[in-house]
mmCIF file of C-alpha atoms in Angstrom:
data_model
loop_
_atom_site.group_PDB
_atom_site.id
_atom_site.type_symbol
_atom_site.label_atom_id
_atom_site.label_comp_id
_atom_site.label_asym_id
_atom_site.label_seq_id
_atom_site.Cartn_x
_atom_site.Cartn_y
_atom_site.Cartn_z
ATOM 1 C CA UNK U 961 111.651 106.649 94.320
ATOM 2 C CA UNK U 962 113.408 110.013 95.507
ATOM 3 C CA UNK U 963 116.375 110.154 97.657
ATOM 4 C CA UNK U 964 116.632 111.884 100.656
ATOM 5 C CA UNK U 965 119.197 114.698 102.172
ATOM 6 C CA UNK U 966 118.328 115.427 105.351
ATOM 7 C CA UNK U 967 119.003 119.145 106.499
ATOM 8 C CA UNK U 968 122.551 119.266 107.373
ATOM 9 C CA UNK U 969 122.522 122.922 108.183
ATOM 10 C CA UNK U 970 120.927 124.481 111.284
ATOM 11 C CA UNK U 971 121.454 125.816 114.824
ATOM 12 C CA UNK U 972 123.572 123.741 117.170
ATOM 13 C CA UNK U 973 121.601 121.684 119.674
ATOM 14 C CA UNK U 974 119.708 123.520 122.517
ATOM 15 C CA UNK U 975 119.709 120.331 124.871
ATOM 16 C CA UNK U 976 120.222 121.171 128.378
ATOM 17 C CA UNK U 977 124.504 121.232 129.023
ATOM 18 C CA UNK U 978 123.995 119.035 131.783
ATOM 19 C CA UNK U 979 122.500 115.598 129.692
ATOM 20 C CA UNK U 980 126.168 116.193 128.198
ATOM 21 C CA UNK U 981 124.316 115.807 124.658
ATOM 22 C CA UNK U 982 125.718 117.960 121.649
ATOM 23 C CA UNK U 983 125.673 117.137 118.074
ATOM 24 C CA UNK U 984 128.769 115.145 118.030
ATOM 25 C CA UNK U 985 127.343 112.158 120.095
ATOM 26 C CA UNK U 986 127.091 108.772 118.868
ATOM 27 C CA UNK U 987 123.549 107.784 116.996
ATOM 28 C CA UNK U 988 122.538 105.500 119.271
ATOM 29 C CA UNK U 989 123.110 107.940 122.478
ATOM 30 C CA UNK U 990 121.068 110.709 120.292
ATOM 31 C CA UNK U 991 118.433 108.615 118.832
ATOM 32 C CA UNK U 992 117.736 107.572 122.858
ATOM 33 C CA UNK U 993 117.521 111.063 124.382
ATOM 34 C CA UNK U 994 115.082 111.635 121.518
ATOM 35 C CA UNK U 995 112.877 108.817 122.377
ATOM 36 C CA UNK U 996 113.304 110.065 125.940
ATOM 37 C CA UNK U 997 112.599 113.903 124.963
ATOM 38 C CA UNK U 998 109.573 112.632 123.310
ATOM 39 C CA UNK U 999 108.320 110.433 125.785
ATOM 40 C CA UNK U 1000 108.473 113.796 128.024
ATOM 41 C CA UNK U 1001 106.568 115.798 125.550
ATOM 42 C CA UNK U 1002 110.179 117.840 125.050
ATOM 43 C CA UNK U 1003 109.040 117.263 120.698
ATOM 44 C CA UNK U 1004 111.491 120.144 119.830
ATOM 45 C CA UNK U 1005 114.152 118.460 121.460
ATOM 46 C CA UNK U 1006 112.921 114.779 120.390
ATOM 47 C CA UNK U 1007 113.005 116.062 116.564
ATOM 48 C CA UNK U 1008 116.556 117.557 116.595
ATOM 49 C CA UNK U 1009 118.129 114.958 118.049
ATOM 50 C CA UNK U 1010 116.486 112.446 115.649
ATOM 51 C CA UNK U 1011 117.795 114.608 113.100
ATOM 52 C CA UNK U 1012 121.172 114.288 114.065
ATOM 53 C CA UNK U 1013 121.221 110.626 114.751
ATOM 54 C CA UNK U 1014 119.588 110.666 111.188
ATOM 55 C CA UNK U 1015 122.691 111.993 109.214
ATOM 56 C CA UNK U 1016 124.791 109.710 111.583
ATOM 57 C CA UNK U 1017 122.554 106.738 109.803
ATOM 58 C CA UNK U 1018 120.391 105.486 112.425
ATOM 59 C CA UNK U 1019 117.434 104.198 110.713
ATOM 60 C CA UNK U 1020 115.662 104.410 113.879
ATOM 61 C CA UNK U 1021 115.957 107.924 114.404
ATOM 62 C CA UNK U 1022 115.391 108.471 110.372
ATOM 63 C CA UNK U 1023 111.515 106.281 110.967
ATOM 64 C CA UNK U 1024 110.752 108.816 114.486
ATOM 65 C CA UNK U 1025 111.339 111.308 112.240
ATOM 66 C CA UNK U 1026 109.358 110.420 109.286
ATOM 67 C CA UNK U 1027 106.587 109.582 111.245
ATOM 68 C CA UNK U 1028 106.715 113.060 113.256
ATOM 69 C CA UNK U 1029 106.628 114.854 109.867
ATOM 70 C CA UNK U 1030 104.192 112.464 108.323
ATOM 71 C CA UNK U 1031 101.782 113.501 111.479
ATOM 72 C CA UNK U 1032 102.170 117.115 111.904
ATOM 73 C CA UNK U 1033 103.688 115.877 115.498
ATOM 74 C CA UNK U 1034 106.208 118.302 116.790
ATOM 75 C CA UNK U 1035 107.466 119.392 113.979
ATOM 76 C CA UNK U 1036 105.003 121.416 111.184
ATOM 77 C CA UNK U 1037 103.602 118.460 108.371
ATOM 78 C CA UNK U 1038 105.649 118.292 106.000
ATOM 79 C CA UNK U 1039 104.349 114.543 103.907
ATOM 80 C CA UNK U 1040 107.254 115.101 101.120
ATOM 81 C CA UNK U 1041 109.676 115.089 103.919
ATOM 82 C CA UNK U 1042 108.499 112.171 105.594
ATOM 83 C CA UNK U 1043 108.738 110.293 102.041
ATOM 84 C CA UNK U 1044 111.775 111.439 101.501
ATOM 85 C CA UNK U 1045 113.085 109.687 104.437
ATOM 86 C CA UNK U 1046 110.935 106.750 104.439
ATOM 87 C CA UNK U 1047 112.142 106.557 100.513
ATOM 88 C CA UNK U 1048 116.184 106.834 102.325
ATOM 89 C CA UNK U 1049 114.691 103.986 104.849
ATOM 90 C CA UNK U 1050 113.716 101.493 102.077
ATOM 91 C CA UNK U 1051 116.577 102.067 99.649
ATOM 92 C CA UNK U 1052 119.217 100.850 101.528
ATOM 93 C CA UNK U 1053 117.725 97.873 102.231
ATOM 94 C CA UNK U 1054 117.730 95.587 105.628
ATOM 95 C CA UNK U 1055 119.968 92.179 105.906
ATOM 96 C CA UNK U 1056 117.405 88.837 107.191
ATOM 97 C CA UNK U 1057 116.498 89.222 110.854
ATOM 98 C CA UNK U 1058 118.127 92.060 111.599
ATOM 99 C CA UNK U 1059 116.805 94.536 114.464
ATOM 100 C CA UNK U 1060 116.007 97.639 111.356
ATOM 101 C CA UNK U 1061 113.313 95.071 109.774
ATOM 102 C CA UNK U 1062 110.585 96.834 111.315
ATOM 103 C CA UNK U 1063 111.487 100.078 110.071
ATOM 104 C CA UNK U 1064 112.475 98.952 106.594
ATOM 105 C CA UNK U 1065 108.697 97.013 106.629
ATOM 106 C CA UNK U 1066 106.939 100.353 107.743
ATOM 107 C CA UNK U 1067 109.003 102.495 105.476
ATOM 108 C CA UNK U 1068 107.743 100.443 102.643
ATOM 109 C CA UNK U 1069 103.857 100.395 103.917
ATOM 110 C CA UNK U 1070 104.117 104.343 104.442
ATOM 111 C CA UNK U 1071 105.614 104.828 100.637
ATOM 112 C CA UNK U 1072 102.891 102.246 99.185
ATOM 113 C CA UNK U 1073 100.475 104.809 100.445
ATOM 114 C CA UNK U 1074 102.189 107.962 99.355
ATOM 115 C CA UNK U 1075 102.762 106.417 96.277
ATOM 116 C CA UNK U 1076 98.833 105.903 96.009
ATOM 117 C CA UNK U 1077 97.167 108.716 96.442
ATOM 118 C CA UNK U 1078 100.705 111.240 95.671
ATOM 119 C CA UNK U 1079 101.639 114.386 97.619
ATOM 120 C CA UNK U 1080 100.166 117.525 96.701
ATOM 121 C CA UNK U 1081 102.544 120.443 95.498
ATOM 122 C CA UNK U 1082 105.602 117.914 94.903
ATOM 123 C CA UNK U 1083 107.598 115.984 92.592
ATOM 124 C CA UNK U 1084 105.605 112.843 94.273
ATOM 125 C CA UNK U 1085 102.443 112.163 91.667
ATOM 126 C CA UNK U 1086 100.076 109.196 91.781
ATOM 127 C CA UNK U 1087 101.173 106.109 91.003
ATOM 128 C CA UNK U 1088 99.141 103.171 91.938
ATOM 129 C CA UNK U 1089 101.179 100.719 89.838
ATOM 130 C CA UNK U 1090 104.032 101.428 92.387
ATOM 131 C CA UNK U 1091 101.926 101.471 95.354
ATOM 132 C CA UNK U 1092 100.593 97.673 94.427
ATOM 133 C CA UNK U 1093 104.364 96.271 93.737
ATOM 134 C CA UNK U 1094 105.290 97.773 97.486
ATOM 135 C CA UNK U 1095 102.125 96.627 99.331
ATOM 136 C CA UNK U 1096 103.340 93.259 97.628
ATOM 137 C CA UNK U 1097 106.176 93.151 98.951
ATOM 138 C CA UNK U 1098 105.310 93.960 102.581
ATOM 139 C CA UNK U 1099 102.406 91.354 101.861
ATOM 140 C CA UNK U 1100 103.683 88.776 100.734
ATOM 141 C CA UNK U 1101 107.653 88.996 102.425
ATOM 142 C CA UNK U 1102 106.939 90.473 105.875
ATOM 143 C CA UNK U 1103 103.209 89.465 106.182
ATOM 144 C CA UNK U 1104 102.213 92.850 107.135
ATOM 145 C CA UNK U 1105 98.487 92.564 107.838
ATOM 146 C CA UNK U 1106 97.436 96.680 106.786
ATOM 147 C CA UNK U 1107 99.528 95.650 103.248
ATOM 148 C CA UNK U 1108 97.750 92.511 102.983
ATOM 149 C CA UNK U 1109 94.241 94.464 103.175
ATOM 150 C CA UNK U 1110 95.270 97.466 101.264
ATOM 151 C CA UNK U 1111 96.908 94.676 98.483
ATOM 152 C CA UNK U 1112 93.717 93.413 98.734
ATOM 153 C CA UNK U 1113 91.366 96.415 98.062
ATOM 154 C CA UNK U 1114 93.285 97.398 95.241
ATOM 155 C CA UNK U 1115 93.436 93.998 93.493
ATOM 156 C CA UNK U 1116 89.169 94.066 94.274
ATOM 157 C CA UNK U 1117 88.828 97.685 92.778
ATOM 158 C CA UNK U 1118 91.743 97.034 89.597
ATOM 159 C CA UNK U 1119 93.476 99.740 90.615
ATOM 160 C CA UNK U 1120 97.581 99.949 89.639
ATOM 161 C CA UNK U 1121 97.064 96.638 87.649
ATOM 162 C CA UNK U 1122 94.170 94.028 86.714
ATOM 163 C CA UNK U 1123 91.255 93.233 88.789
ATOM 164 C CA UNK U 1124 92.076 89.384 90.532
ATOM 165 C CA UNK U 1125 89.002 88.522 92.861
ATOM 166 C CA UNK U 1126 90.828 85.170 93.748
ATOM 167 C CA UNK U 1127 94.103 86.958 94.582
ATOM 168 C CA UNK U 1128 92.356 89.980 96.231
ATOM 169 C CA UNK U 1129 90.081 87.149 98.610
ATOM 170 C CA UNK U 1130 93.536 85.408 99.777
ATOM 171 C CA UNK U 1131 95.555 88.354 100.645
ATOM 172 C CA UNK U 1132 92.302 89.779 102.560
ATOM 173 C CA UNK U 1133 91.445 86.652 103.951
ATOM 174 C CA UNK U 1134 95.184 86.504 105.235
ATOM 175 C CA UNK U 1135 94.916 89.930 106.650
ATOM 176 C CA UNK U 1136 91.251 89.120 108.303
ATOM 177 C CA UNK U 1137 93.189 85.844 109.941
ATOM 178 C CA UNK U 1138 95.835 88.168 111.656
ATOM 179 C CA UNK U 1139 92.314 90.366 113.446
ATOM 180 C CA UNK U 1140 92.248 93.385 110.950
ATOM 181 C CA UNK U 1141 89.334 94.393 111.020
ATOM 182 C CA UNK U 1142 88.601 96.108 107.600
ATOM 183 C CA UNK U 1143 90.539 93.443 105.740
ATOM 184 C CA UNK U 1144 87.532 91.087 107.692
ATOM 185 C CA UNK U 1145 84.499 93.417 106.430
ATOM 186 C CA UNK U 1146 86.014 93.662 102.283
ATOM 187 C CA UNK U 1147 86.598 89.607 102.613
ATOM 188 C CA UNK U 1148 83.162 89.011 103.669
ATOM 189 C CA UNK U 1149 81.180 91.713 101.294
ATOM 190 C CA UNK U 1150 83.048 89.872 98.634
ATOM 191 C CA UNK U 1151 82.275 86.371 99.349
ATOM 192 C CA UNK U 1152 78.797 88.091 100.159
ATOM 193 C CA UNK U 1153 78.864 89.549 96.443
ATOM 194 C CA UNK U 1154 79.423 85.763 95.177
ATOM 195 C CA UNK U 1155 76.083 84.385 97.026
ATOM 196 C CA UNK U 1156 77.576 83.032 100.313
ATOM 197 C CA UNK U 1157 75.025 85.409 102.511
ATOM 198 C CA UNK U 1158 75.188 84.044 105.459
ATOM 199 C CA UNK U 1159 78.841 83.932 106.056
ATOM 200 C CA UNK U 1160 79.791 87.266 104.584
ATOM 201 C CA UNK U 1161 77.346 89.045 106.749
ATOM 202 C CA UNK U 1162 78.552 87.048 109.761
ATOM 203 C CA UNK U 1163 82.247 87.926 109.040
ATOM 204 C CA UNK U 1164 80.924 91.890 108.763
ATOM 205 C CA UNK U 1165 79.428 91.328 111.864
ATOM 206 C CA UNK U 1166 82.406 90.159 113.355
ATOM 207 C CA UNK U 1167 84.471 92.979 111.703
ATOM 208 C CA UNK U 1168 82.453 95.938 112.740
ATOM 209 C CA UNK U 1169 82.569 93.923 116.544
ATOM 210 C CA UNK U 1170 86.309 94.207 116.275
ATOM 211 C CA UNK U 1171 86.539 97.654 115.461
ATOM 212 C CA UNK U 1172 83.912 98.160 118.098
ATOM 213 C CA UNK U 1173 86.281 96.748 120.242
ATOM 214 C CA UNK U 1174 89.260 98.360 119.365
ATOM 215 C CA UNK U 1175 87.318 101.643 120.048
ATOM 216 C CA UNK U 1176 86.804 100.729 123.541
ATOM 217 C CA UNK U 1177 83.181 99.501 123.299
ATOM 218 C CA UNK U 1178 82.794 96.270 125.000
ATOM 219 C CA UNK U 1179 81.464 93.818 122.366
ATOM 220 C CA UNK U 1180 78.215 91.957 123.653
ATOM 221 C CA UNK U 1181 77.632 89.859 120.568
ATOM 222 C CA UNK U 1182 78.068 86.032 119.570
ATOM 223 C CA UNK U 1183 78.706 85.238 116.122
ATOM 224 C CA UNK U 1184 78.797 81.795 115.132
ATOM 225 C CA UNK U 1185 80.218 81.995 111.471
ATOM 226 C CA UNK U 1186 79.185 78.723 109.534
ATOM 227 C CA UNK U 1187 82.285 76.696 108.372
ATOM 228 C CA UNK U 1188 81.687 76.062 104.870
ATOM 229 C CA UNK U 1189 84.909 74.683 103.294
ATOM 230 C CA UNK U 1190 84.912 75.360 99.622
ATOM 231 C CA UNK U 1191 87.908 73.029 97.618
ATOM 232 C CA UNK U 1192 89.222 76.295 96.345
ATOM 233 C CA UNK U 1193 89.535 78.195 99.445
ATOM 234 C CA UNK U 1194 90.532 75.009 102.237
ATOM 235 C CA UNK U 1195 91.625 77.973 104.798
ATOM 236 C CA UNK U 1196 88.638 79.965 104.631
ATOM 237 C CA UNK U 1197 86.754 78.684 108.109
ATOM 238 C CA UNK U 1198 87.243 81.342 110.630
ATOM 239 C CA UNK U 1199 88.017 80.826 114.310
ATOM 240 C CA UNK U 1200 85.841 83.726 116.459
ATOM 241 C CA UNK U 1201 89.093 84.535 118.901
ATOM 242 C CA UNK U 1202 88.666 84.436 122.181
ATOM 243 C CA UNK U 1203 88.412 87.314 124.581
#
């Protein structure tokens, strides 16, 4: 992994005199006129204040950041930046239970996929190998649902290590449990792959239904998915959810 410097040169803030915001206030007070500046479509203002909280150390401010470079949003895209910080993010690490998990979890979800497909034009290359150990971790240590299914495609396709159907199943079958709905559709063309027709097309049913849903179509259907308990997978029955 790289590590980060954050700009530390630039213009002085351009906040309005009255918030009685400048550069020289606390993290916490910047990092929360940035969330408000942002919520009020103020971006410019939202950016530079995270950037200042940033070099204070506020990991929240450093994440708003990331993601605003990652999506082009308010600032120009910049992807190498917004690993850069993400990298910063997941370096130094976060203690059990505290309040930074989240970041630290997404930091290491948002280099797993970096680390996958690499950054054009930077020092960032391909590395799949890398990606797999990260979406591991987020897998298996935070139970991150999108690094369960993305741990889970990879182990399917061999890609950054050895193919593992078995291992690829449970991670996706965890992922499909927590309502993602691609992580549903790989774990039932798998188990479709293997001869169990009828209940991999019913859980592809029930994934495309889901994304359906989280489109904003309303779903119509009624999917019964057989429960047929193999010995080697005893939590593979799935519970339609309700709603």
């Amino acid at each position: 992994m790289l590590a980060l410097i954050i700009g530390s040169t630039g213009p002085a803030l351009s906040f309005d005199p009255d918030a009685g915001i400048d550069e020289k206030s606390g993290p916490l007070v910047l990092f929360k006129f940035g969330f408000s500046a942002y919520k009020n479509g103020k971006k410019d203002d939202a950016a530079e204040a995270y950037r200042h909280a940033a070099k204070q150390g506020h990991s929240g401010a450093r994440w708003a950041l990331a993601n605003m470079y990652a999506a082009g949003d308010g600032v120009v895209e910049d992807d190498y930046e917004a690993f850069k910080i993400y990298d910063r993010i997941a370096r130094e690490g976060v203690e059990p239970g505290s309040s930074e998990t989240g970041y630290f979890v997404n930091a290491l979800v948002q280099l797993a996929s970096y680390y996958r497909r690499g950054i054009p034009n930077s020092p960032v290359t391909a590395d799949p190998t890398q990606a797999r150990q990260l979406y591991f971790q987020a897998a298996s240590v935070f139970g991150v649902s999108e690094a369960q299914y993305q741990l889970g495609s990879m182990m399917l396709a061999g890609e950054g290590g050895i193919t593992d159907l078995r291992q690829a199943k449970k991670w996706l079958n965890r992922a499909r449990k927590s309502g993602h709905p691609g992580a549903a559709a790989l774990f039932g063309d798998a188990i479709f792959q293997e001869g169990h027709t009828v209940r991999g097309l019913a859980y592809m049913t029930v994934a495309l239904e889901r994304a359906a849903v989280r489109a904003g179509f309303k779903s119509y259907s009624n999917v019964t998915i057989p429960c047929e308990t193999p010995r080697h997978e005893p939590d593979a029955c799935y519970e339609r959810p309700r709603g």
